[in-house]
mmCIF file of C-alpha atoms in Angstrom:
data_model
loop_
_atom_site.group_PDB
_atom_site.id
_atom_site.type_symbol
_atom_site.label_atom_id
_atom_site.label_comp_id
_atom_site.label_asym_id
_atom_site.label_seq_id
_atom_site.Cartn_x
_atom_site.Cartn_y
_atom_site.Cartn_z
ATOM 1 C CA MET A 30 0.061 -0.043 -0.056
ATOM 2 C CA TYR A 31 2.906 2.381 0.810
ATOM 3 C CA THR A 32 5.099 1.291 -2.076
ATOM 4 C CA SER A 33 5.511 3.501 -5.141
ATOM 5 C CA THR A 34 3.712 2.403 -8.229
ATOM 6 C CA LEU A 35 5.929 4.749 -10.312
ATOM 7 C CA SER A 36 9.269 4.120 -12.018
ATOM 8 C CA PRO A 37 12.292 4.811 -10.049
ATOM 9 C CA ALA A 38 13.218 7.563 -12.547
ATOM 10 C CA LEU A 39 9.821 9.191 -11.934
ATOM 11 C CA ASP A 40 10.054 8.961 -8.281
ATOM 12 C CA ILE A 41 13.503 10.796 -8.334
ATOM 13 C CA GLY A 42 12.012 13.377 -10.642
ATOM 14 C CA ALA A 43 8.918 13.887 -8.374
ATOM 15 C CA GLY A 44 11.358 14.269 -5.157
ATOM 16 C CA CYS A 45 13.425 16.898 -7.104
ATOM 17 C CA TYR A 46 10.428 18.816 -8.227
ATOM 18 C CA LEU A 47 9.087 18.853 -4.671
ATOM 19 C CA LEU A 48 12.508 19.884 -3.199
ATOM 20 C CA VAL A 49 12.508 22.912 -5.693
ATOM 21 C CA ILE A 50 8.889 23.710 -4.751
ATOM 22 C CA ALA A 51 9.738 23.552 -0.910
ATOM 23 C CA VAL A 52 12.760 25.738 -1.249
ATOM 24 C CA LEU A 53 10.859 28.382 -3.451
ATOM 25 C CA SER A 54 7.785 28.241 -1.007
ATOM 26 C CA ILE A 55 9.880 28.691 2.218
ATOM 27 C CA VAL A 56 12.075 31.480 0.838
ATOM 28 C CA GLY A 57 9.261 33.256 -0.953
ATOM 29 C CA ASN A 58 6.800 33.181 2.034
ATOM 30 C CA LEU A 59 9.395 34.027 4.554
ATOM 31 C CA LEU A 60 10.327 37.095 2.507
ATOM 32 C CA VAL A 61 6.537 38.076 2.616
ATOM 33 C CA ILE A 62 6.569 37.654 6.308
ATOM 34 C CA MET A 63 9.738 39.632 6.813
ATOM 35 C CA MET A 64 8.605 42.432 4.694
ATOM 36 C CA ALA A 65 5.516 42.657 6.807
ATOM 37 C CA PHE A 66 7.506 42.680 10.004
ATOM 38 C CA LYS A 67 9.601 45.522 8.512
ATOM 39 C CA ARG A 68 6.515 47.480 7.916
ATOM 40 C CA SER A 69 4.848 46.419 11.058
ATOM 41 C CA SER A 70 4.463 50.078 12.172
ATOM 42 C CA ARG A 71 2.589 50.890 9.048
ATOM 43 C CA LEU A 72 0.467 47.868 8.607
ATOM 44 C CA LYS A 73 -3.337 48.348 8.557
ATOM 45 C CA PRO A 74 -5.668 45.718 10.040
ATOM 46 C CA PRO A 75 -6.829 43.995 6.886
ATOM 47 C CA GLU A 76 -3.353 43.613 5.703
ATOM 48 C CA LEU A 77 -2.834 40.960 8.458
ATOM 49 C CA LEU A 78 -4.810 38.631 6.091
ATOM 50 C CA SER A 79 -2.067 38.596 3.541
ATOM 51 C CA VAL A 80 0.493 37.750 6.336
ATOM 52 C CA ASN A 81 -1.802 34.947 7.402
ATOM 53 C CA LEU A 82 -1.962 33.545 3.981
ATOM 54 C CA ALA A 83 1.815 33.524 3.790
ATOM 55 C CA LEU A 84 1.842 31.596 7.028
ATOM 56 C CA THR A 85 -0.388 28.883 5.625
ATOM 57 C CA ASP A 86 1.800 28.325 2.642
ATOM 58 C CA LEU A 87 4.837 28.369 4.737
ATOM 59 C CA GLY A 88 3.377 25.897 7.245
ATOM 60 C CA ALA A 89 2.511 23.662 4.404
ATOM 61 C CA ALA A 90 6.035 23.786 2.846
ATOM 62 C CA ILE A 91 7.792 23.151 6.205
ATOM 63 C CA THR A 92 5.585 20.374 7.663
ATOM 64 C CA MET A 93 4.920 18.334 4.416
ATOM 65 C CA TYR A 94 7.402 18.782 1.697
ATOM 66 C CA PRO A 95 10.410 17.355 3.345
ATOM 67 C CA MET A 96 8.688 14.001 4.136
ATOM 68 C CA ALA A 97 7.428 13.797 0.616
ATOM 69 C CA VAL A 98 10.826 14.394 -0.930
ATOM 70 C CA ALA A 99 12.426 11.720 1.320
ATOM 71 C CA SER A 100 9.623 9.186 0.455
ATOM 72 C CA ALA A 101 9.987 9.890 -3.244
ATOM 73 C CA TRP A 102 13.702 9.158 -3.128
ATOM 74 C CA SER A 103 13.111 6.062 -0.990
ATOM 75 C CA HIS A 104 10.564 4.690 -3.612
ATOM 76 C CA ARG A 105 7.997 4.196 -0.699
ATOM 77 C CA TRP A 106 6.053 6.143 1.754
ATOM 78 C CA LEU A 107 8.140 6.527 5.013
ATOM 79 C CA GLY A 108 6.575 5.797 8.324
ATOM 80 C CA GLY A 109 3.431 3.885 7.531
ATOM 81 C CA ASP A 110 -0.061 4.679 8.833
ATOM 82 C CA ALA A 111 1.056 7.268 11.465
ATOM 83 C CA THR A 112 2.968 9.541 9.042
ATOM 84 C CA CYS A 113 0.217 8.914 6.385
ATOM 85 C CA ILE A 114 -2.437 10.297 8.658
ATOM 86 C CA TYR A 115 -0.176 13.181 9.779
ATOM 87 C CA TYR A 116 0.626 14.103 6.199
ATOM 88 C CA GLY A 117 -3.007 13.866 5.213
ATOM 89 C CA LEU A 118 -4.211 15.882 8.157
ATOM 90 C CA ALA A 119 -1.486 18.603 7.501
ATOM 91 C CA GLY A 120 -2.308 18.920 3.759
ATOM 92 C CA PHE A 121 -6.005 19.170 4.269
ATOM 93 C CA PHE A 122 -5.572 21.643 7.227
ATOM 94 C CA PHE A 123 -3.435 24.121 5.453
ATOM 95 C CA GLY A 124 -5.400 23.774 2.212
ATOM 96 C CA ILE A 125 -8.701 24.690 4.031
ATOM 97 C CA ALA A 126 -6.928 27.503 5.980
ATOM 98 C CA SER A 127 -5.717 28.895 2.550
ATOM 99 C CA ILE A 128 -8.996 28.816 0.679
ATOM 100 C CA MET A 129 -10.871 30.285 3.591
ATOM 101 C CA ASN A 130 -8.146 32.959 4.083
ATOM 102 C CA LEU A 131 -8.626 33.879 0.369
ATOM 103 C CA THR A 132 -12.358 33.848 0.819
ATOM 104 C CA ILE A 133 -12.157 36.164 3.784
ATOM 105 C CA LEU A 134 -9.675 38.455 2.017
ATOM 106 C CA ALA A 135 -12.031 38.959 -0.911
ATOM 107 C CA ILE A 136 -14.863 39.788 1.376
ATOM 108 C CA VAL A 137 -12.810 42.352 3.279
ATOM 109 C CA ARG A 138 -11.510 43.962 0.076
ATOM 110 C CA PHE A 139 -15.164 44.106 -1.104
ATOM 111 C CA ILE A 140 -15.997 45.986 2.137
ATOM 112 C CA VAL A 141 -13.156 48.370 1.753
ATOM 113 C CA SER A 142 -14.133 49.170 -1.845
ATOM 114 C CA LEU A 143 -17.651 50.108 -0.994
ATOM 115 C CA ASN A 144 -16.470 53.498 -0.127
ATOM 116 C CA LEU A 145 -13.019 54.197 -1.456
ATOM 117 C CA HIS A 146 -13.178 57.706 -0.312
ATOM 118 C CA SER A 147 -13.533 57.193 3.353
ATOM 119 C CA PRO A 148 -10.451 58.047 5.585
ATOM 120 C CA ARG A 149 -11.688 55.762 8.326
ATOM 121 C CA GLU A 150 -10.593 52.198 8.725
ATOM 122 C CA LYS A 151 -13.452 49.912 7.932
ATOM 123 C CA ILE A 152 -12.178 46.800 9.668
ATOM 124 C CA SER A 153 -10.612 46.964 13.119
ATOM 125 C CA TRP A 154 -7.481 45.000 14.393
ATOM 126 C CA LYS A 155 -9.876 43.053 16.713
ATOM 127 C CA THR A 156 -12.000 42.085 13.907
ATOM 128 C CA VAL A 157 -9.094 40.922 11.838
ATOM 129 C CA LYS A 158 -7.456 38.967 14.492
ATOM 130 C CA LEU A 159 -10.756 37.163 15.230
ATOM 131 C CA LEU A 160 -11.072 36.365 11.535
ATOM 132 C CA CYS A 161 -7.617 34.907 11.547
ATOM 133 C CA LEU A 162 -8.412 32.772 14.516
ATOM 134 C CA TRP A 163 -11.677 31.658 13.067
ATOM 135 C CA ILE A 164 -9.736 30.571 9.770
ATOM 136 C CA TRP A 165 -7.324 28.429 11.767
ATOM 137 C CA LEU A 166 -9.938 26.855 14.003
ATOM 138 C CA TYR A 167 -12.349 26.204 11.150
ATOM 139 C CA ALA A 168 -9.519 24.467 9.259
ATOM 140 C CA LEU A 169 -8.583 22.503 12.242
ATOM 141 C CA ILE A 170 -12.058 21.200 12.897
ATOM 142 C CA TRP A 171 -12.327 19.864 9.325
ATOM 143 C CA ALA A 172 -8.825 18.361 9.414
ATOM 144 C CA LEU A 173 -9.824 16.425 12.620
ATOM 145 C CA LEU A 174 -13.096 15.152 11.381
ATOM 146 C CA PRO A 175 -11.538 12.156 9.393
ATOM 147 C CA ILE A 176 -9.631 11.111 12.546
ATOM 148 C CA LEU A 177 -13.091 11.290 14.492
ATOM 149 C CA GLY A 178 -14.796 8.867 12.050
ATOM 150 C CA TRP A 179 -16.243 11.130 9.414
ATOM 151 C CA GLY A 180 -14.032 10.695 6.386
ATOM 152 C CA ARG A 181 -10.641 8.849 6.044
ATOM 153 C CA TYR A 182 -6.984 9.643 5.345
ATOM 154 C CA GLY A 183 -5.102 7.279 3.108
ATOM 155 C CA PRO A 184 -2.325 6.875 0.548
ATOM 156 C CA GLU A 185 -2.546 8.399 -2.755
ATOM 157 C CA PRO A 186 -2.745 5.801 -5.884
ATOM 158 C CA PHE A 187 0.795 6.343 -6.752
ATOM 159 C CA GLY A 188 2.044 5.469 -3.297
ATOM 160 C CA LEU A 189 4.373 8.543 -2.591
ATOM 161 C CA SER A 190 1.829 10.801 -0.835
ATOM 162 C CA CYS A 191 -1.173 10.784 1.520
ATOM 163 C CA SER A 192 -4.488 12.659 1.476
ATOM 164 C CA LEU A 193 -8.216 12.066 1.904
ATOM 165 C CA ALA A 194 -8.892 8.455 0.868
ATOM 166 C CA TRP A 195 -11.292 9.451 -1.860
ATOM 167 C CA ALA A 196 -11.772 6.178 -3.457
ATOM 168 C CA GLN A 197 -12.563 4.529 -0.058
ATOM 169 C CA MET A 198 -15.297 7.063 0.832
ATOM 170 C CA LYS A 199 -17.785 6.193 -1.892
ATOM 171 C CA GLU A 200 -20.216 4.842 0.537
ATOM 172 C CA GLU A 201 -19.230 5.420 4.081
ATOM 173 C CA GLY A 202 -17.816 8.801 3.636
ATOM 174 C CA PHE A 203 -19.826 10.173 0.779
ATOM 175 C CA SER A 204 -21.656 12.815 2.809
ATOM 176 C CA PHE A 205 -18.161 14.013 4.038
ATOM 177 C CA VAL A 206 -17.075 14.382 0.389
ATOM 178 C CA ILE A 207 -20.055 16.290 -0.715
ATOM 179 C CA SER A 208 -19.797 18.611 2.419
ATOM 180 C CA VAL A 209 -16.040 19.237 1.635
ATOM 181 C CA PHE A 210 -16.568 20.102 -1.879
ATOM 182 C CA SER A 211 -19.641 22.306 -1.074
ATOM 183 C CA LEU A 212 -18.474 24.142 1.880
ATOM 184 C CA ASN A 213 -14.689 24.384 1.146
ATOM 185 C CA LEU A 214 -14.366 24.658 -2.544
ATOM 186 C CA VAL A 215 -17.649 25.613 -4.503
ATOM 187 C CA ALA A 216 -19.006 28.192 -1.990
ATOM 188 C CA PRO A 217 -15.705 29.902 -1.198
ATOM 189 C CA SER A 218 -14.920 30.024 -4.934
ATOM 190 C CA MET A 219 -18.456 31.475 -5.647
ATOM 191 C CA ILE A 220 -17.862 34.131 -2.961
ATOM 192 C CA ILE A 221 -14.445 35.078 -4.212
ATOM 193 C CA ILE A 222 -15.892 35.510 -7.881
ATOM 194 C CA CYS A 223 -18.837 37.516 -6.587
ATOM 195 C CA CYS A 224 -16.643 39.784 -4.346
ATOM 196 C CA TYR A 225 -14.103 40.556 -7.115
ATOM 197 C CA PHE A 226 -16.857 41.117 -9.599
ATOM 198 C CA GLY A 227 -18.531 43.618 -7.237
ATOM 199 C CA ILE A 228 -15.128 45.320 -6.767
ATOM 200 C CA THR A 229 -14.736 45.530 -10.460
ATOM 201 C CA ILE A 230 -18.269 47.179 -10.902
ATOM 202 C CA ASN A 231 -17.597 49.510 -8.244
ATOM 203 C CA LEU A 232 -14.256 50.597 -9.593
ATOM 204 C CA PHE A 233 -15.977 50.964 -13.018
ATOM 205 C CA PHE A 234 -18.657 53.265 -11.868
ATOM 206 C CA THR A 235 -16.156 55.217 -9.693
ATOM 207 C CA TYR A 236 -14.014 55.635 -12.667
ATOM 208 C CA LYS A 237 -16.919 56.845 -14.864
ATOM 209 C CA LYS A 238 -17.850 59.462 -12.298
ATOM 210 C CA SER A 239 -14.232 60.590 -11.974
ATOM 211 C CA MET A 240 -13.954 60.922 -15.688
ATOM 212 C CA ASN A 241 -17.036 63.021 -15.828
ATOM 213 C CA ASN A 242 -15.280 65.687 -13.664
ATOM 214 C CA SER A 243 -11.759 65.400 -14.839
ATOM 215 C CA LYS A 244 -9.759 63.910 -17.778
ATOM 216 C CA ARG A 245 -7.116 62.507 -15.390
ATOM 217 C CA ILE A 246 -7.875 59.101 -13.880
ATOM 218 C CA PRO A 247 -7.488 59.514 -9.949
ATOM 219 C CA ASN A 248 -4.678 57.593 -8.337
ATOM 220 C CA ILE A 249 -7.034 55.929 -6.027
ATOM 221 C CA ILE A 250 -8.582 54.150 -9.128
ATOM 222 C CA LYS A 251 -5.215 53.134 -10.358
ATOM 223 C CA LEU A 252 -4.239 51.789 -6.978
ATOM 224 C CA HIS A 253 -7.346 49.715 -6.403
ATOM 225 C CA ARG A 254 -7.232 48.463 -10.102
ATOM 226 C CA ARG A 255 -3.585 47.247 -9.599
ATOM 227 C CA LEU A 256 -4.170 45.731 -6.245
ATOM 228 C CA LEU A 257 -7.383 44.059 -7.538
ATOM 229 C CA SER A 258 -5.338 42.479 -10.380
ATOM 230 C CA ILE A 259 -2.922 41.021 -7.756
ATOM 231 C CA ALA A 260 -5.723 39.720 -5.544
ATOM 232 C CA VAL A 261 -7.577 38.065 -8.428
ATOM 233 C CA LEU A 262 -4.113 36.468 -9.686
ATOM 234 C CA VAL A 263 -3.585 35.018 -6.174
ATOM 235 C CA SER A 264 -6.978 33.610 -6.116
ATOM 236 C CA ILE A 265 -6.909 32.143 -9.557
ATOM 237 C CA GLY A 266 -3.541 30.660 -8.790
ATOM 238 C CA PHE A 267 -4.840 28.776 -5.833
ATOM 239 C CA ILE A 268 -8.066 27.711 -7.174
ATOM 240 C CA GLY A 269 -6.466 26.753 -10.522
ATOM 241 C CA CYS A 270 -3.786 24.709 -8.880
ATOM 242 C CA TRP A 271 -6.304 22.698 -6.900
ATOM 243 C CA ALA A 272 -9.089 22.364 -9.729
ATOM 244 C CA PRO A 273 -7.192 19.428 -11.455
ATOM 245 C CA TYR A 274 -6.788 17.567 -8.206
ATOM 246 C CA SER A 275 -10.395 18.074 -7.220
ATOM 247 C CA PHE A 276 -11.464 16.756 -10.632
ATOM 248 C CA VAL A 277 -9.508 13.533 -10.220
ATOM 249 C CA SER A 278 -10.799 13.211 -6.688
ATOM 250 C CA LEU A 279 -14.410 13.475 -7.812
ATOM 251 C CA TRP A 280 -13.545 10.923 -10.487
ATOM 252 C CA SER A 281 -12.401 8.570 -7.941
ATOM 253 C CA ILE A 282 -15.659 8.950 -6.040
ATOM 254 C CA PHE A 283 -18.085 8.552 -8.931
ATOM 255 C CA ARG A 284 -16.076 6.366 -11.276
ATOM 256 C CA ASP A 285 -13.538 3.496 -10.788
ATOM 257 C CA SER A 286 -10.301 5.047 -9.524
ATOM 258 C CA SER A 287 -8.387 2.078 -11.000
ATOM 259 C CA THR A 288 -8.967 3.557 -14.473
ATOM 260 C CA ILE A 289 -6.663 6.349 -13.743
ATOM 261 C CA PRO A 290 -3.032 5.405 -14.251
ATOM 262 C CA PRO A 291 -0.665 6.200 -11.422
ATOM 263 C CA GLU A 292 1.442 8.622 -13.548
ATOM 264 C CA VAL A 293 -1.914 10.521 -14.385
ATOM 265 C CA SER A 294 -2.948 10.835 -10.813
ATOM 266 C CA LEU A 295 0.604 12.170 -9.897
ATOM 267 C CA LEU A 296 0.406 15.167 -12.047
ATOM 268 C CA PRO A 297 -2.616 17.020 -10.319
ATOM 269 C CA CYS A 298 -1.168 16.139 -6.900
ATOM 270 C CA MET A 299 2.131 17.826 -7.924
ATOM 271 C CA PHE A 300 0.499 20.763 -9.460
ATOM 272 C CA ALA A 301 -1.648 21.447 -6.287
ATOM 273 C CA LYS A 302 1.463 21.436 -4.186
ATOM 274 C CA SER A 303 2.957 24.351 -6.300
ATOM 275 C CA SER A 304 0.151 26.592 -5.025
ATOM 276 C CA THR A 305 2.346 27.569 -2.190
ATOM 277 C CA VAL A 306 4.838 29.205 -4.525
ATOM 278 C CA TYR A 307 2.600 31.340 -6.514
ATOM 279 C CA ASN A 308 1.639 34.063 -3.993
ATOM 280 C CA PRO A 309 5.198 35.393 -3.424
ATOM 281 C CA LEU A 310 6.004 35.146 -7.126
ATOM 282 C CA ILE A 311 2.907 37.178 -7.939
ATOM 283 C CA TYR A 312 3.807 39.756 -5.452
ATOM 284 C CA TYR A 313 7.294 39.915 -6.829
ATOM 285 C CA LEU A 314 6.242 40.249 -10.490
ATOM 286 C CA PHE A 315 3.392 42.605 -10.107
ATOM 287 C CA SER A 316 4.188 44.732 -7.044
ATOM 288 C CA GLN A 317 6.974 47.292 -7.691
ATOM 289 C CA SER A 318 7.427 48.052 -4.059
ATOM 290 C CA PHE A 319 7.756 44.421 -2.896
ATOM 291 C CA LYS A 320 10.271 43.769 -5.645
ATOM 292 C CA LYS A 321 12.264 46.852 -4.662
ATOM 293 C CA GLU A 322 12.158 45.962 -0.951
ATOM 294 C CA VAL A 323 13.333 42.426 -1.656
ATOM 295 C CA LYS A 324 16.225 43.803 -3.793
ATOM 296 C CA GLN A 325 17.216 46.201 -1.039
ATOM 297 C CA MET A 326 17.267 43.720 1.676
ATOM 298 C CA ARG A 327 20.559 42.296 2.808
ATOM 299 C CA TRP A 328 20.494 39.164 4.649
ATOM 300 C CA GLN A 329 23.762 39.830 6.464
ATOM 301 C CA CYS A 330 22.552 43.190 7.936
ATOM 302 C CA LEU A 331 18.849 42.474 8.925
ATOM 303 C CA GLY A 332 19.385 43.647 12.462
ATOM 304 C CA SER A 333 21.707 46.679 11.656
ATOM 305 C CA SER A 334 20.688 50.330 11.223
ATOM 306 C CA THR A 335 22.135 50.343 7.722
ATOM 307 C CA CYS A 336 19.573 47.732 6.579
ATOM 308 C CA ARG A 337 16.154 49.495 5.809
ATOM 309 C CA VAL A 338 13.188 49.034 3.828
ATOM 310 C CA ALA A 339 12.299 51.900 1.720
ATOM 311 C CA ASN A 340 9.553 54.036 3.107
ATOM 312 C CA SER A 341 9.005 56.226 -0.008
ATOM 313 C CA ILE A 342 6.961 53.549 -1.891
ATOM 314 C CA ASN A 343 3.256 54.238 -1.980
ATOM 315 C CA ASP A 344 1.673 51.323 -3.657
ATOM 316 C CA ASN A 345 1.333 49.361 -0.234
ATOM 317 C CA GLY A 346 3.733 46.730 -1.241
ATOM 318 C CA ILE A 347 2.063 43.356 -1.272
ATOM 319 C CA TYR A 348 -0.919 44.312 0.742
ATOM 320 C CA MET A 349 -4.172 44.144 -1.169
ATOM 321 C CA VAL A 350 -6.859 45.695 0.932
ATOM 322 C CA THR A 351 -6.260 49.403 1.731
ATOM 323 C CA GLU A 352 -4.592 52.538 0.269
ATOM 324 C CA ASP A 353 -2.489 55.009 2.015
ATOM 325 C CA MET A 354 -3.260 58.534 3.270
ATOM 326 C CA LYS A 355 -2.017 60.322 0.261
ATOM 327 C CA HIS A 356 -4.515 58.332 -1.895
ATOM 328 C CA LYS A 357 -7.290 58.806 0.566
ATOM 329 C CA THR A 358 -6.772 62.670 0.680
ATOM 330 C CA GLU A 359 -6.815 62.708 -3.116
ATOM 331 C CA ALA A 360 -9.903 60.547 -3.323
ATOM 332 C CA THR A 361 -11.760 62.754 -0.713
ATOM 333 C CA SER A 362 -11.057 65.906 -2.921
ATOM 334 C CA VAL A 363 -12.502 64.002 -5.989
ATOM 335 C CA LEU A 364 -15.593 63.112 -3.937
ATOM 336 C CA HIS A 365 -16.088 66.763 -2.705
ATOM 337 C CA THR A 366 -15.795 68.016 -6.359
ATOM 338 C CA MET A 367 -18.433 65.432 -7.490
ATOM 339 C CA GLN A 368 -20.785 66.426 -4.585
ATOM 340 C CA SER A 369 -20.535 70.131 -5.356
ATOM 341 C CA GLN A 370 -21.258 69.522 -8.960
ATOM 342 C CA ILE A 371 -24.208 67.385 -8.030
ATOM 343 C CA GLN A 372 -25.479 70.100 -5.732
#
């Protein structure tokens, strides 16, 4: 049951791939957390959700990938039932935490976008901390349910990884499968789509109003349009990575899982594990300030006074939920102009 059904060459290749993913995930998400720590005095409450998302990806990379690499290079799953349950629980736990974090982040961004011109914080520190706590508790409860008897953890068909035992839950755990897909994939995905669609509509009408009063697009519109693009890319990256795995899992439930070759079942699993890499990569490629801060950082002088993160950047780095006071002031003036013309 815990012996690899793949060729030795494919085992070694899978191990090397996972090693690269692990290194990129750990380094990338550590950079995100370190940048947040550097900017801690200027962090706004909703931005904690972006840090929390990096923590979920970092946790998955540290707790799961080393064991998967060692097992791939040993051509069998190491540790037997105990480590299999641990690995399946960790994967399910961090996966649920990530998708719910993205869902809450989309909702918060939508709330913030309802009134782009208000200088007041719409989400308090207490609220965001409670939301982060709820995300972790929600994920933990779902991860523990298979151990408590609703659902089951087991090895993947190719023998080098463990997850929910989809094929074994056709009858005794079918209600668990339906609940998982409904509450932790379909519903969050729909909420994310609706929230970002709502933000897009709101930005469109705000843009139209501003263009009626000025030929220049306000910075507040440019800022939120850019941050919206980053947020959408992050959500698409996560859902897109897990969609093939979800399809294969559903096939195992409704069809004969033995019809799927081990090599085919390996690909969606490896693709899903790459989801922990995309967020830092997206921040680096599409956030000018995050890229600049990373380049300016010197590992050998993190604790010295000469190692500083630039404070002159005004696109909020990686954080995808709020705008700085400069943009708020400009937005307020635009709002006052529109109100005066309406009156």
